[in-house]
Short mmCIF file of C-alpha atoms in Angstrom, two decimals:
data_model
loop_
_atom_site.label_atom_id
_atom_site.label_comp_id
_atom_site.label_asym_id
_atom_site.label_seq_id
_atom_site.Cartn_x
_atom_site.Cartn_y
_atom_site.Cartn_z
CA MET A 1 0.00 0.00 0.00
CA LYS A 2 1.34 3.42 -0.94
CA SER A 3 2.19 5.72 1.95
CA TRP A 4 -0.32 8.49 1.24
CA LYS A 5 -3.14 6.09 0.60
CA THR A 6 -2.28 4.11 3.71
CA GLY A 7 -2.22 7.30 5.75
CA ILE A 8 -5.64 8.35 4.60
CA TRP A 9 -7.00 4.86 5.09
CA LEU A 10 -5.51 4.73 8.61
CA PHE A 11 -7.09 8.05 9.51
CA GLY A 12 -10.47 6.96 8.22
CA VAL A 13 -10.27 3.64 10.03
CA ASN A 14 -9.50 5.34 13.32
CA LEU A 15 -12.41 7.74 12.88
CA TYR A 16 -14.64 4.76 12.16
CA ILE A 17 -13.47 2.68 15.09
CA SER A 18 -13.64 5.58 17.50
CA THR A 19 -17.14 6.47 16.34
CA PHE A 20 -18.38 3.03 17.28
CA THR A 21 -16.54 2.76 20.59
CA PHE A 22 -19.39 2.49 23.03
CA GLY A 23 -19.30 1.08 26.53
CA GLY A 24 -15.75 1.93 27.52
CA GLY A 25 -12.68 1.27 25.45
CA TYR A 26 -12.21 -2.46 25.26
CA ILE A 27 -14.35 -3.01 22.21
CA VAL A 28 -11.67 -1.45 20.04
CA ILE A 29 -9.82 -4.74 20.43
CA PRO A 30 -12.27 -6.86 18.40
CA MET A 31 -12.64 -4.00 15.93
CA ILE A 32 -8.91 -3.67 15.39
CA ARG A 33 -8.66 -7.41 15.17
CA LYS A 34 -11.30 -7.56 12.47
CA ILE A 35 -9.82 -4.79 10.34
CA PHE A 36 -6.06 -4.90 10.93
CA VAL A 37 -5.55 -8.60 11.54
CA GLN A 38 -8.26 -10.40 9.59
CA GLN A 39 -9.04 -8.07 6.71
CA LYS A 40 -5.77 -6.27 6.00
CA GLN A 41 -3.37 -8.71 7.65
CA LEU A 42 -1.11 -5.92 8.86
CA PHE A 43 -0.06 -7.89 11.93
CA THR A 44 -0.88 -11.18 13.62
CA GLU A 45 -3.37 -12.02 16.37
CA SER A 46 -0.47 -12.71 18.68
CA GLU A 47 1.00 -9.28 17.99
CA LEU A 48 -2.39 -7.74 18.70
CA LEU A 49 -2.38 -9.42 22.10
CA GLU A 50 1.04 -7.94 22.78
CA MET A 51 -0.11 -4.48 21.80
CA ALA A 52 -3.19 -4.85 23.97
CA ALA A 53 -1.01 -5.78 26.93
CA ILE A 54 1.21 -2.76 26.38
CA ALA A 55 -1.78 -0.47 25.87
CA GLN A 56 -3.34 -1.81 29.05
CA SER A 57 -0.15 -1.50 31.07
CA SER A 58 0.42 2.08 29.98
CA PRO A 59 -1.45 4.96 31.57
CA GLY A 60 -4.37 6.66 29.89
CA ALA A 61 -7.02 5.22 27.64
CA ILE A 62 -6.41 1.72 26.34
CA ALA A 63 -8.47 2.48 23.22
CA VAL A 64 -6.26 5.40 22.22
CA ASN A 65 -3.02 3.64 23.15
CA LEU A 66 -3.93 0.56 21.17
CA SER A 67 -5.01 2.58 18.13
CA VAL A 68 -1.71 4.45 18.23
CA LEU A 69 0.29 1.24 18.51
CA ALA A 70 -1.60 -0.31 15.61
CA GLY A 71 -0.99 2.88 13.65
CA ARG A 72 2.71 2.76 14.36
CA ARG A 73 2.89 -0.80 13.14
CA THR A 74 1.08 0.17 9.97
CA LEU A 75 2.88 3.36 9.04
CA GLY A 76 5.59 4.16 11.58
CA LEU A 77 5.46 7.27 13.71
CA ALA A 78 3.38 9.09 11.12
CA GLY A 79 0.86 6.29 11.49
CA ALA A 80 0.96 6.71 15.24
CA LEU A 81 0.18 10.41 14.96
CA ILE A 82 -2.56 9.91 12.38
CA SER A 83 -4.16 7.26 14.55
CA ALA A 84 -3.98 9.44 17.66
CA VAL A 85 -5.79 12.29 15.94
CA GLY A 86 -8.29 9.96 14.33
CA ALA A 87 -9.03 8.31 17.63
CA VAL A 88 -9.89 11.50 19.52
CA LEU A 89 -11.56 13.46 16.73
CA PRO A 90 -15.04 11.89 16.88
CA SER A 91 -15.33 13.07 20.49
CA PHE A 92 -14.84 16.65 19.41
CA ILE A 93 -17.21 16.40 16.50
CA ILE A 94 -19.99 14.77 18.50
CA LEU A 95 -19.49 17.30 21.24
CA ALA A 96 -19.65 20.19 18.81
CA LEU A 97 -22.88 18.76 17.43
CA ILE A 98 -24.69 18.29 20.71
CA SER A 99 -23.15 21.06 22.80
CA SER A 100 -26.18 23.27 22.40
CA CYS A 101 -28.63 20.62 23.54
CA TYR A 102 -26.99 18.44 26.19
CA ASP A 103 -30.03 18.08 28.37
CA ALA A 104 -32.44 17.38 25.58
CA PHE A 105 -30.02 14.79 24.21
CA ARG A 106 -29.47 13.18 27.56
CA THR A 107 -33.11 12.66 28.36
CA GLN A 108 -34.32 11.46 24.96
CA PRO A 109 -36.04 8.11 25.46
CA VAL A 110 -34.80 6.87 22.08
CA ILE A 111 -31.19 7.56 23.01
CA ASN A 112 -31.59 5.79 26.32
CA ALA A 113 -33.29 2.81 24.73
CA CYS A 114 -30.52 2.46 22.13
CA LEU A 115 -27.87 2.69 24.84
CA LYS A 116 -29.59 0.10 26.98
CA GLY A 117 -29.68 -2.22 24.00
CA MET A 118 -26.03 -1.59 23.18
CA GLU A 119 -25.06 -2.33 26.77
CA ALA A 120 -26.03 -5.96 26.28
CA GLY A 121 -24.34 -6.06 22.88
CA VAL A 122 -21.10 -4.63 24.25
CA ALA A 123 -21.21 -7.12 27.12
CA ALA A 124 -21.48 -9.98 24.65
CA LEU A 125 -18.61 -8.63 22.54
CA ILE A 126 -16.29 -8.31 25.48
CA VAL A 127 -17.19 -11.71 26.93
CA GLN A 128 -16.39 -13.35 23.60
CA LEU A 129 -13.16 -11.36 23.36
CA VAL A 130 -12.06 -12.48 26.82
CA TYR A 131 -12.85 -16.07 25.94
CA GLU A 132 -10.70 -15.97 22.81
CA MET A 133 -7.78 -14.17 24.43
CA SER A 134 -7.87 -16.52 27.43
CA ALA A 135 -7.94 -19.55 25.15
CA ALA A 136 -4.86 -18.23 23.32
CA ILE A 137 -2.95 -17.90 26.56
CA LEU A 138 -4.07 -21.19 28.08
CA LYS A 139 -3.19 -23.00 24.85
CA GLN A 140 0.46 -22.15 25.44
CA LYS A 141 0.32 -24.37 28.53
CA GLN A 142 2.68 -22.23 30.56
CA THR A 143 1.83 -22.86 34.19
CA LEU A 144 2.67 -19.44 35.55
CA HIS A 145 0.96 -17.53 32.78
CA SER A 146 -2.08 -19.76 32.90
CA LEU A 147 -2.36 -19.12 36.62
CA ILE A 148 -1.94 -15.36 36.32
CA LEU A 149 -5.18 -15.17 34.37
CA PRO A 150 -7.67 -16.48 36.96
CA VAL A 151 -5.73 -14.98 39.86
CA THR A 152 -5.78 -11.52 38.28
CA PHE A 153 -9.46 -11.89 37.47
CA PHE A 154 -10.25 -12.86 41.04
CA CYS A 155 -8.15 -10.06 42.55
CA GLY A 156 -9.56 -7.50 40.16
CA PHE A 157 -13.23 -8.43 40.13
CA ILE A 158 -13.87 -10.01 43.54
CA LEU A 159 -11.28 -8.33 45.73
CA GLU A 160 -11.44 -5.12 43.68
CA ILE A 161 -7.71 -4.57 43.89
CA PRO A 162 -6.71 -1.70 41.55
CA ALA A 163 -5.28 -2.57 38.14
CA MET A 164 -2.04 -0.70 38.60
CA THR A 165 -1.27 -2.63 41.80
CA LEU A 166 -1.82 -5.94 40.06
CA LEU A 167 0.27 -5.02 37.02
CA LEU A 168 3.15 -3.80 39.17
CA PHE A 169 2.98 -6.97 41.25
CA TRP A 170 3.13 -9.31 38.27
CA ALA A 171 5.84 -7.25 36.58
CA GLY A 172 7.87 -7.36 39.76
CA LEU A 173 7.35 -11.09 40.11
CA SER A 174 8.44 -11.66 36.53
CA LEU A 175 11.64 -9.70 37.06
CA VAL A 176 12.41 -11.56 40.28
CA LEU A 177 11.85 -14.94 38.62
CA SER A 178 14.05 -13.96 35.67
CA PHE A 179 16.75 -12.79 38.06
CA LEU A 180 16.65 -16.05 40.04
CA ASP A 181 16.80 -17.95 36.78
CA TYR A 182 19.84 -15.95 35.73
CA ARG A 183 21.55 -16.66 39.04
CA ARG A 184 20.85 -20.37 38.74
CA ALA A 185 22.22 -20.48 35.20
CA ARG A 186 25.42 -18.83 36.28
CA ALA A 187 26.04 -21.24 39.14
CA MET B 1 -4.57 31.36 28.44
CA ASN B 2 -3.68 30.50 32.00
CA LEU B 3 -6.69 28.22 32.31
CA ILE B 4 -5.78 26.40 29.12
CA LEU B 5 -2.28 25.65 30.39
CA GLU B 6 -3.64 24.65 33.77
CA LEU B 7 -6.10 22.32 32.09
CA PHE B 8 -3.36 20.77 30.00
CA PHE B 9 -1.02 20.10 32.91
CA THR B 10 -3.77 18.89 35.20
CA PHE B 11 -4.98 16.40 32.63
CA LEU B 12 -1.41 15.45 31.89
CA LYS B 13 -1.11 14.46 35.52
CA ILE B 14 -4.46 12.67 35.41
CA GLY B 15 -3.43 10.79 32.31
CA LEU B 16 -0.12 9.77 33.82
CA PHE B 17 -1.62 8.28 36.95
CA SER B 18 -4.47 6.33 35.48
CA ILE B 19 -3.38 2.86 34.55
CA GLY B 20 -5.73 0.02 33.77
CA GLY B 21 -8.56 1.09 31.54
CA GLY B 22 -11.03 3.88 30.97
CA TYR B 23 -12.79 3.79 34.32
CA ALA B 24 -9.48 4.31 36.11
CA THR B 25 -9.30 7.89 34.89
CA LEU B 26 -12.63 8.91 36.38
CA PRO B 27 -11.79 9.08 40.10
CA LEU B 28 -8.69 11.11 39.25
CA ILE B 29 -10.61 13.54 37.06
CA GLN B 30 -13.18 13.89 39.80
CA GLN B 31 -10.53 14.65 42.35
CA GLN B 32 -8.85 17.26 40.18
CA ALA B 33 -11.84 18.88 38.56
CA VAL B 34 -14.15 18.99 41.56
CA VAL B 35 -12.01 18.92 44.69
CA VAL B 36 -8.59 20.32 43.88
CA HIS B 37 -9.71 22.93 41.37
CA PRO B 38 -13.01 24.79 41.63
CA TRP B 39 -13.94 23.79 38.12
CA LEU B 40 -17.06 21.68 38.39
CA THR B 41 -19.69 20.78 40.92
CA LEU B 42 -20.16 17.11 41.68
CA GLN B 43 -23.49 17.17 39.86
CA GLU B 44 -21.95 18.71 36.75
CA PHE B 45 -19.21 16.09 36.86
CA THR B 46 -21.72 13.26 37.16
CA ASP B 47 -23.68 14.67 34.24
CA ILE B 48 -20.51 14.71 32.17
CA ILE B 49 -19.79 11.08 33.03
CA THR B 50 -23.29 10.09 31.95
CA LEU B 51 -22.87 11.99 28.73
CA SER B 52 -19.43 10.46 28.17
CA GLN B 53 -20.89 7.00 28.39
CA MET B 54 -23.63 7.89 25.96
CA THR B 55 -21.46 9.33 23.26
CA PRO B 56 -19.11 7.32 21.07
CA GLY B 57 -15.43 7.32 21.76
CA PRO B 58 -13.34 6.06 24.66
CA LEU B 59 -14.62 7.09 28.08
CA ALA B 60 -11.48 8.89 29.24
CA VAL B 61 -11.26 10.88 26.00
CA ASN B 62 -14.90 11.93 26.10
CA THR B 63 -14.74 12.96 29.73
CA SER B 64 -11.59 15.03 29.21
CA THR B 65 -13.06 16.65 26.11
CA PHE B 66 -16.30 17.51 27.83
CA VAL B 67 -14.67 18.90 30.96
CA GLY B 68 -12.25 20.95 28.86
CA MET B 69 -15.01 22.30 26.68
CA ARG B 70 -17.19 23.16 29.66
CA LEU B 71 -14.40 25.22 31.15
CA ALA B 72 -12.74 26.87 28.17
CA GLY B 73 -14.45 26.06 24.91
CA MET B 74 -12.70 24.24 22.08
CA ALA B 75 -9.23 25.29 23.23
CA GLY B 76 -9.95 23.84 26.65
CA ALA B 77 -11.22 20.64 25.11
CA ILE B 78 -8.04 20.24 23.07
CA ALA B 79 -5.81 21.01 26.06
CA ALA B 80 -7.59 18.59 28.38
CA THR B 81 -7.86 15.75 25.86
CA GLY B 82 -4.30 16.23 24.64
CA GLY B 83 -2.94 16.22 28.17
CA CYS B 84 -4.90 13.13 29.10
CA VAL B 85 -3.75 10.94 26.24
CA LEU B 86 -0.20 12.21 25.80
CA CYS B 87 1.61 10.26 28.51
CA GLY B 88 -0.18 7.05 27.66
CA ILE B 89 0.69 7.36 24.00
CA LEU B 90 4.36 8.15 24.64
CA ILE B 91 4.75 5.37 27.18
CA SER B 92 2.95 2.87 24.96
CA LEU B 93 5.19 3.70 22.01
CA GLY B 94 8.23 3.53 24.27
CA LEU B 95 7.26 0.14 25.68
CA GLN B 96 6.51 -1.21 22.21
CA ARG B 97 9.92 -0.17 21.00
CA PHE B 98 11.57 -1.60 24.11
CA PHE B 99 9.92 -4.98 23.65
CA ARG B 100 10.73 -5.06 19.95
CA ARG B 101 14.37 -4.18 20.45
CA ASN B 102 14.99 -6.53 23.37
CA GLY B 103 12.58 -9.26 22.39
CA ASP B 104 15.38 -11.78 22.14
CA GLN B 105 16.22 -11.52 25.82
CA LYS B 106 14.54 -14.15 27.99
CA ALA B 107 13.74 -11.75 30.81
CA VAL B 108 12.08 -9.30 28.47
CA LEU B 109 10.03 -11.99 26.76
CA HIS B 110 8.98 -13.34 30.12
CA LEU B 111 7.89 -9.88 31.24
CA LEU B 112 5.85 -9.37 28.09
CA GLU B 113 4.17 -12.75 28.42
CA THR B 114 3.40 -11.99 32.06
CA LEU B 115 1.87 -8.65 31.13
CA LYS B 116 -0.17 -10.32 28.42
CA SER B 117 -1.72 -12.74 30.88
CA ALA B 118 -2.28 -10.09 33.53
CA SER B 119 -3.82 -7.82 30.94
CA VAL B 120 -6.31 -10.47 29.84
CA GLY B 121 -7.14 -11.10 33.50
CA LEU B 122 -7.86 -7.39 33.95
CA ILE B 123 -10.01 -7.25 30.85
CA ALA B 124 -11.87 -10.31 32.15
CA ALA B 125 -12.52 -8.46 35.40
CA SER B 126 -13.86 -5.51 33.43
CA ALA B 127 -15.96 -7.83 31.33
CA ALA B 128 -17.53 -9.23 34.49
CA THR B 129 -18.33 -5.70 35.64
CA ILE B 130 -19.82 -4.84 32.26
CA VAL B 131 -22.00 -7.96 32.42
CA LEU B 132 -23.07 -7.03 35.94
CA ILE B 133 -24.10 -3.57 34.80
CA ALA B 134 -25.93 -4.79 31.71
CA LEU B 135 -27.74 -7.74 33.27
CA PHE B 136 -27.98 -6.86 36.94
CA GLY B 137 -27.93 -3.08 37.04
CA VAL B 138 -25.06 -2.84 39.52
CA SER B 139 -21.35 -2.23 39.09
CA SER B 140 -20.09 -4.36 41.97
CA TRP B 141 -20.96 -7.91 43.01
CA LYS B 142 -21.25 -6.61 46.54
CA GLN B 143 -24.38 -4.62 45.71
CA PRO B 144 -27.86 -6.18 45.64
CA LEU B 145 -28.51 -7.55 42.15
CA GLN B 146 -31.49 -6.42 40.09
CA PHE B 147 -31.94 -8.98 37.37
CA ASN B 148 -32.98 -7.72 33.93
CA GLY B 149 -34.43 -10.56 31.89
CA THR B 150 -34.73 -8.54 28.68
CA ALA B 151 -31.06 -7.68 28.84
CA LEU B 152 -30.17 -11.33 29.39
CA ILE B 153 -32.07 -12.36 26.27
CA LEU B 154 -30.41 -9.62 24.25
CA PHE B 155 -27.04 -10.63 25.64
CA ALA B 156 -27.57 -14.28 24.74
CA LEU B 157 -28.76 -13.41 21.25
CA SER B 158 -25.77 -11.11 20.72
CA LEU B 159 -23.39 -13.80 21.86
CA ALA B 160 -24.98 -16.29 19.50
CA ALA B 161 -24.81 -13.79 16.66
CA ILE B 162 -21.12 -13.15 17.27
CA VAL B 163 -20.09 -16.76 17.71
CA LYS B 164 -22.39 -18.65 15.34
CA GLY B 165 -23.39 -15.89 12.96
CA LYS B 166 -19.90 -14.37 12.77
CA LEU B 167 -21.45 -10.94 13.15
CA GLY B 168 -18.88 -8.13 13.32
CA PRO B 169 -18.67 -5.60 16.17
CA VAL B 170 -20.14 -2.64 14.31
CA PRO B 171 -23.16 -4.44 12.82
CA LEU B 172 -23.76 -5.97 16.22
CA LEU B 173 -23.78 -2.56 17.91
CA ILE B 174 -26.20 -1.17 15.37
CA LEU B 175 -28.51 -4.17 15.68
CA SER B 176 -28.42 -4.16 19.48
CA ALA B 177 -29.19 -0.42 19.49
CA LEU B 178 -32.20 -1.07 17.26
CA ALA B 179 -33.22 -4.00 19.43
CA GLY B 180 -32.96 -1.69 22.41
CA CYS B 181 -35.35 0.73 20.79
CA PHE B 182 -37.71 -2.11 20.04
CA LEU B 183 -37.57 -3.63 23.51
CA TYR B 184 -37.28 -0.64 25.78
CA LEU B 185 -39.50 2.01 24.19
#
């Protein structure tokens, strides 16, 4: 794909994805998977998982981070910038459109009905996404990494331990294990 | 001009300290925009959250944009949104480059694999919360559950459509929005 064309395509794709990001930010993952991995084959499913992990572990909005990472993989730093702008632009546009009638917009029964419907749809999308990503990790049959999944889920959902705490803990554990491994190899 | 800069740096700080998904930014924005700075009342903030969840786009981006616009028009919106996403973007790009460059080192690979698993675990936790909200009307399992049968049916149908019918995310959203109109109006 030629650079200019790719750039324009990338911008358009980010506008599109961001326009349909309802219910938080996670649903960009299946969208990016469908377009970048399945349709355009710009990177693999496994690489998408890596980018999602990085986007999640970085501060800010996972949706924006992931879009930027996907953009960088597609068209370098220019792609990253294009994706960043494309990802945040719909917010501004929508806001500009409804800024004069917030309250009317907010209380419209049609809007609320649509949102209620989408809530269930988003839930289904994310559940299916989690299932697929979990399957990919469990398939690797690595004991530690297979255990991290349910433990993190339990700590996050049941114990309501904050995400940052959990990420720092696992990162720390990984580094300690690698260090011990290194020491053992040297002995 | 002062307010614009203040907005930018405040949201820069907010963006830097919110790890772990869209909802993580909200308590920080609340603290800064309602408590630390006399920018919004709690009610105004809550209204903005509601609006942010109703409009397309990531939650953190919408909230920043709306707060910024409320305070200082378009310039404020740009400053707040830009500040919020900047650190995350730079750190993400940095991490990606780090993992690419050092991907041959065992320790680095191990760290990345660990983060991948932890990340999926976190998304699973969020998924559970999203299901709770959609089907039981609460955001924590500790609260009394209010079961919504209609939502459960819609959820099951959506799941079937995604898995069996291979329906894509965007068509699914459109259909579920229409179904919502049909079922809830």
